[in-house]
GROMACS .gro file of C-alpha atoms in nm:
model
  209
    1MET     CA    1  -1.604   1.086  -1.033
    2SER     CA    2  -1.588   0.742  -1.197
    3SER     CA    3  -1.228   0.807  -1.303
    4LEU     CA    4  -1.138   0.895  -0.943
    5ILE     CA    5  -1.299   0.574  -0.817
    6ILE     CA    6  -1.120   0.354  -1.070
    7ARG     CA    7  -0.784   0.529  -1.021
    8THR     CA    8  -0.810   0.510  -0.642
    9PHE     CA    9  -0.900   0.141  -0.641
   10LEU     CA   10  -0.630   0.040  -0.888
   11THR     CA   11  -0.364   0.249  -0.715
   12LEU     CA   12  -0.431   0.116  -0.367
   13PHE     CA   13  -0.484  -0.242  -0.485
   14VAL     CA   14  -0.151  -0.239  -0.669
   15VAL     CA   15   0.039  -0.075  -0.383
   16ILE     CA   16  -0.104  -0.293  -0.105
   17ASP     CA   17  -0.093  -0.602  -0.331
   18PRO     CA   18  -0.327  -0.838  -0.137
   19ILE     CA   19  -0.219  -1.133  -0.355
   20GLY     CA   20   0.147  -1.074  -0.276
   21LEU     CA   21   0.064  -1.058   0.096
   22ALA     CA   22  -0.064  -1.418   0.094
   23PRO     CA   23   0.269  -1.605   0.090
   24ILE     CA   24   0.419  -1.360   0.341
   25PHE     CA   25   0.127  -1.416   0.577
   26VAL     CA   26   0.162  -1.793   0.542
   27THR     CA   27   0.531  -1.765   0.632
   28LEU     CA   28   0.462  -1.553   0.940
   29ALA     CA   29   0.144  -1.718   1.068
   30GLY     CA   30   0.130  -2.055   0.894
   31ASN     CA   31   0.206  -2.245   1.216
   32ARG     CA   32  -0.096  -2.099   1.397
   33SER     CA   33  -0.454  -2.221   1.404
   34SER     CA   34  -0.700  -2.094   1.143
   35GLN     CA   35  -0.897  -1.905   1.409
   36GLU     CA   36  -0.583  -1.733   1.532
   37GLN     CA   37  -0.484  -1.644   1.176
   38ILE     CA   38  -0.823  -1.480   1.120
   39LYS     CA   39  -0.784  -1.277   1.442
   40ILE     CA   40  -0.435  -1.167   1.338
   41ALA     CA   41  -0.556  -1.067   0.990
   42GLN     CA   42  -0.852  -0.877   1.137
   43LYS     CA   43  -0.636  -0.678   1.381
   44ALA     CA   44  -0.372  -0.607   1.116
   45VAL     CA   45  -0.627  -0.466   0.871
   46LEU     CA   46  -0.800  -0.258   1.140
   47VAL     CA   47  -0.471  -0.107   1.256
   48ALA     CA   48  -0.365  -0.039   0.896
   49GLY     CA   49  -0.704   0.120   0.829
   50GLY     CA   50  -0.662   0.350   1.128
   51ILE     CA   51  -0.318   0.457   1.006
   52VAL     CA   52  -0.447   0.521   0.653
   53LEU     CA   53  -0.742   0.722   0.790
   54ALA     CA   54  -0.520   0.934   1.015
   55PHE     CA   55  -0.274   1.004   0.734
   56ALA     CA   56  -0.554   1.092   0.492
   57LEU     CA   57  -0.697   1.346   0.740
   58VAL     CA   58  -0.380   1.510   0.873
   59GLY     CA   59  -0.119   1.431   0.607
   60SER     CA   60  -0.171   1.758   0.422
   61LEU     CA   61  -0.144   1.954   0.748
   62LEU     CA   62   0.185   1.778   0.824
   63LEU     CA   63   0.325   1.869   0.483
   64SER     CA   64   0.210   2.227   0.529
   65TYR     CA   65   0.377   2.244   0.870
   66LEU     CA   66   0.702   2.117   0.721
   67HIS     CA   67   0.666   2.359   0.425
   68ILE     CA   68   0.662   2.076   0.172
   69SER     CA   69   0.451   2.132  -0.139
   70ILE     CA   70   0.219   1.858  -0.256
   71GLU     CA   71   0.404   1.859  -0.591
   72ALA     CA   72   0.740   1.794  -0.422
   73PHE     CA   73   0.579   1.517  -0.219
   74GLN     CA   74   0.426   1.378  -0.536
   75VAL     CA   75   0.767   1.354  -0.705
   76ALA     CA   76   0.920   1.191  -0.396
   77ALA     CA   77   0.627   0.948  -0.372
   78GLY     CA   78   0.663   0.867  -0.742
   79VAL     CA   79   1.030   0.778  -0.697
   80LEU     CA   80   0.943   0.559  -0.397
   81LEU     CA   81   0.662   0.384  -0.584
   82PHE     CA   82   0.888   0.327  -0.884
   83LYS     CA   83   1.143   0.157  -0.657
   84ILE     CA   84   0.866  -0.068  -0.520
   85ALA     CA   85   0.746  -0.137  -0.874
   86VAL     CA   86   1.093  -0.245  -0.990
   87ASP     CA   87   1.117  -0.484  -0.696
   88MET     CA   88   0.776  -0.625  -0.783
   89VAL     CA   89   0.865  -0.676  -1.149
   90PHE     CA   90   1.178  -0.869  -1.055
   91ALA     CA   91   0.991  -1.058  -0.779
   92GLN     CA   92   1.224  -0.914  -0.517
   93ARG     CA   93   0.974  -0.713  -0.321
   94GLU     CA   94   1.088  -0.665   0.038
   95ARG     CA   95   0.875  -0.452   0.268
   96GLU     CA   96   1.087  -0.520   0.573
   97THR     CA   97   1.453  -0.574   0.648
   98GLU     CA   98   1.602  -0.914   0.727
   99ALA     CA   99   1.633  -0.819   1.094
  100GLU     CA  100   1.269  -0.712   1.104
  101GLU     CA  101   1.161  -1.039   0.944
  102LYS     CA  102   1.348  -1.245   1.205
  103GLU     CA  103   1.201  -1.037   1.485
  104ALA     CA  104   0.851  -1.079   1.340
  105GLN     CA  105   0.883  -1.457   1.337
  106LEU     CA  106   0.977  -1.453   1.706
  107ARG     CA  107   0.699  -1.215   1.807
  108GLN     CA  108   0.382  -1.340   1.970
  109ASP     CA  109   0.170  -1.070   1.807
  110ILE     CA  110   0.260  -1.006   1.442
  111SER     CA  111  -0.059  -0.816   1.355
  112VAL     CA  112   0.075  -0.464   1.415
  113PHE     CA  113   0.433  -0.531   1.308
  114PRO     CA  114   0.508  -0.633   1.041
  115LEU     CA  115   0.158  -0.693   0.897
  116ALA     CA  116  -0.013  -0.357   0.956
  117ILE     CA  117   0.319  -0.170   0.929
  118PRO     CA  118   0.492  -0.188   0.686
  119LEU     CA  119   0.329  -0.469   0.485
  120ILE     CA  120  -0.018  -0.313   0.447
  121ALA     CA  121   0.014   0.052   0.549
  122GLY     CA  122   0.366   0.104   0.423
  123PRO     CA  123   0.527   0.421   0.284
  124GLY     CA  124   0.392   0.353  -0.065
  125THR     CA  125   0.036   0.316   0.063
  126LEU     CA  126   0.051   0.632   0.274
  127ALA     CA  127   0.209   0.836  -0.005
  128SER     CA  128  -0.055   0.716  -0.252
  129VAL     CA  129  -0.338   0.796  -0.011
  130LEU     CA  130  -0.216   1.151   0.040
  131ILE     CA  131  -0.182   1.212  -0.334
  132LEU     CA  132  -0.528   1.065  -0.401
  133VAL     CA  133  -0.684   1.277  -0.125
  134ASN     CA  134  -0.529   1.588  -0.281
  135GLU     CA  135  -0.662   1.492  -0.626
  136ALA     CA  136  -1.005   1.420  -0.476
  137SER     CA  137  -1.031   1.770  -0.328
  138THR     CA  138  -1.171   1.895  -0.660
  139TYR     CA  139  -1.466   1.653  -0.637
  140THR     CA  140  -1.772   1.679  -0.417
  141LEU     CA  141  -1.736   1.424  -0.136
  142GLY     CA  142  -1.402   1.328  -0.292
  143LEU     CA  143  -1.242   1.254   0.046
  144ILE     CA  144  -1.530   1.024   0.140
  145VAL     CA  145  -1.493   0.840  -0.191
  146VAL     CA  146  -1.119   0.784  -0.141
  147LEU     CA  147  -1.170   0.661   0.215
  148ALA     CA  148  -1.452   0.430   0.106
  149ILE     CA  149  -1.241   0.279  -0.173
  150ALA     CA  150  -0.950   0.241   0.070
  151ALA     CA  151  -1.184   0.051   0.302
  152VAL     CA  152  -1.286  -0.177   0.014
  153VAL     CA  153  -0.922  -0.252  -0.072
  154LEU     CA  154  -0.841  -0.320   0.295
  155LEU     CA  155  -1.140  -0.553   0.314
  156THR     CA  156  -1.007  -0.728   0.004
  157ALA     CA  157  -0.668  -0.761   0.172
  158TYR     CA  158  -0.838  -0.911   0.479
  159ILE     CA  159  -1.014  -1.169   0.262
  160PHE     CA  160  -0.690  -1.261   0.087
  161LEU     CA  161  -0.512  -1.294   0.423
  162CYS     CA  162  -0.782  -1.525   0.554
  163LEU     CA  163  -0.761  -1.734   0.235
  164SER     CA  164  -0.382  -1.713   0.209
  165PRO     CA  165  -0.303  -2.081   0.282
  166ARG     CA  166  -0.545  -2.194   0.012
  167LEU     CA  167  -0.437  -1.919  -0.229
  168ALA     CA  168  -0.069  -2.000  -0.181
  169ARG     CA  169  -0.138  -2.366  -0.264
  170ILE     CA  170  -0.345  -2.283  -0.573
  171LEU     CA  171  -0.116  -2.022  -0.727
  172GLY     CA  172   0.216  -2.143  -0.594
  173GLN     CA  173   0.515  -1.913  -0.574
  174THR     CA  174   0.535  -1.888  -0.953
  175GLY     CA  175   0.172  -1.780  -0.983
  176VAL     CA  176   0.213  -1.519  -0.711
  177ASN     CA  177   0.526  -1.385  -0.884
  178VAL     CA  178   0.343  -1.358  -1.219
  179VAL     CA  179   0.057  -1.157  -1.067
  180THR     CA  180   0.300  -0.941  -0.870
  181ARG     CA  181   0.503  -0.865  -1.184
  182VAL     CA  182   0.194  -0.755  -1.377
  183LEU     CA  183   0.092  -0.527  -1.090
  184GLY     CA  184   0.449  -0.399  -1.075
  185VAL     CA  185   0.438  -0.284  -1.436
  186LEU     CA  186   0.114  -0.095  -1.367
  187LEU     CA  187   0.264   0.061  -1.055
  188ALA     CA  188   0.575   0.170  -1.249
  189ALA     CA  189   0.358   0.352  -1.505
  190LEU     CA  190   0.161   0.516  -1.224
  191ALA     CA  191   0.484   0.623  -1.052
  192VAL     CA  192   0.616   0.783  -1.371
  193GLN     CA  193   0.288   0.972  -1.410
  194TYR     CA  194   0.314   1.100  -1.050
  195ILE     CA  195   0.670   1.221  -1.114
  196ALA     CA  196   0.578   1.385  -1.444
  197ASN     CA  197   0.279   1.567  -1.297
  198GLY     CA  198   0.477   1.691  -0.998
  199ILE     CA  199   0.776   1.809  -1.202
  200THR     CA  200   0.548   1.986  -1.453
  201VAL     CA  201   0.385   2.194  -1.178
  202LEU     CA  202   0.720   2.266  -1.009
  203LEU     CA  203   0.873   2.384  -1.338
  204LYS     CA  204   0.576   2.608  -1.411
  205SER     CA  205   0.609   2.763  -1.064
  206ALA     CA  206   0.984   2.813  -1.111
  207LEU     CA  207   0.937   2.979  -1.451
  208LYS     CA  208   0.680   3.221  -1.309
  209VAL     CA  209   0.930   3.330  -1.048
   0.00000   0.00000   0.00000
């Protein structure tokens, strides 16, 4: 169980990247009062948490309905996470398009878009949650553990968002890039492991046939 806890925390922390969210949040909400920033961060994390919870509970049913095996999804998720990891390593991580970024800056409420989606509960986060929930099915109360760790990571993201102006000043863009690159290397290794595990099971199934 301890390995599941550590793997879940590290995976979600790396994918959500609370430290990397800080400068983005400052860009989007830096011209607002501190109280308003806290309200925006709180709503964004709550909405993202609801999305993560819903996907954790019904994601497997959706895959089953679409006749997609968890191994195929695991390979696809690994490729997606590897792409995110490469962007992180080269400090070019973009979780939204240029058009979406411009729209976000003009929006009155930025908590749902782009903060909750896709910055916090993006494709990488949802894919990781579904894989972790599937791995946790072999443990007693595994689903509860994954959801609890996800809540801890989201709480961490909320704290970093609230402290983002101070954090951005302390670390600077260079400091944020260094941390993001280290997390990117870890995410790349995790993505390769996801792909390897999925392909291994798919090959075994194909050979049996």
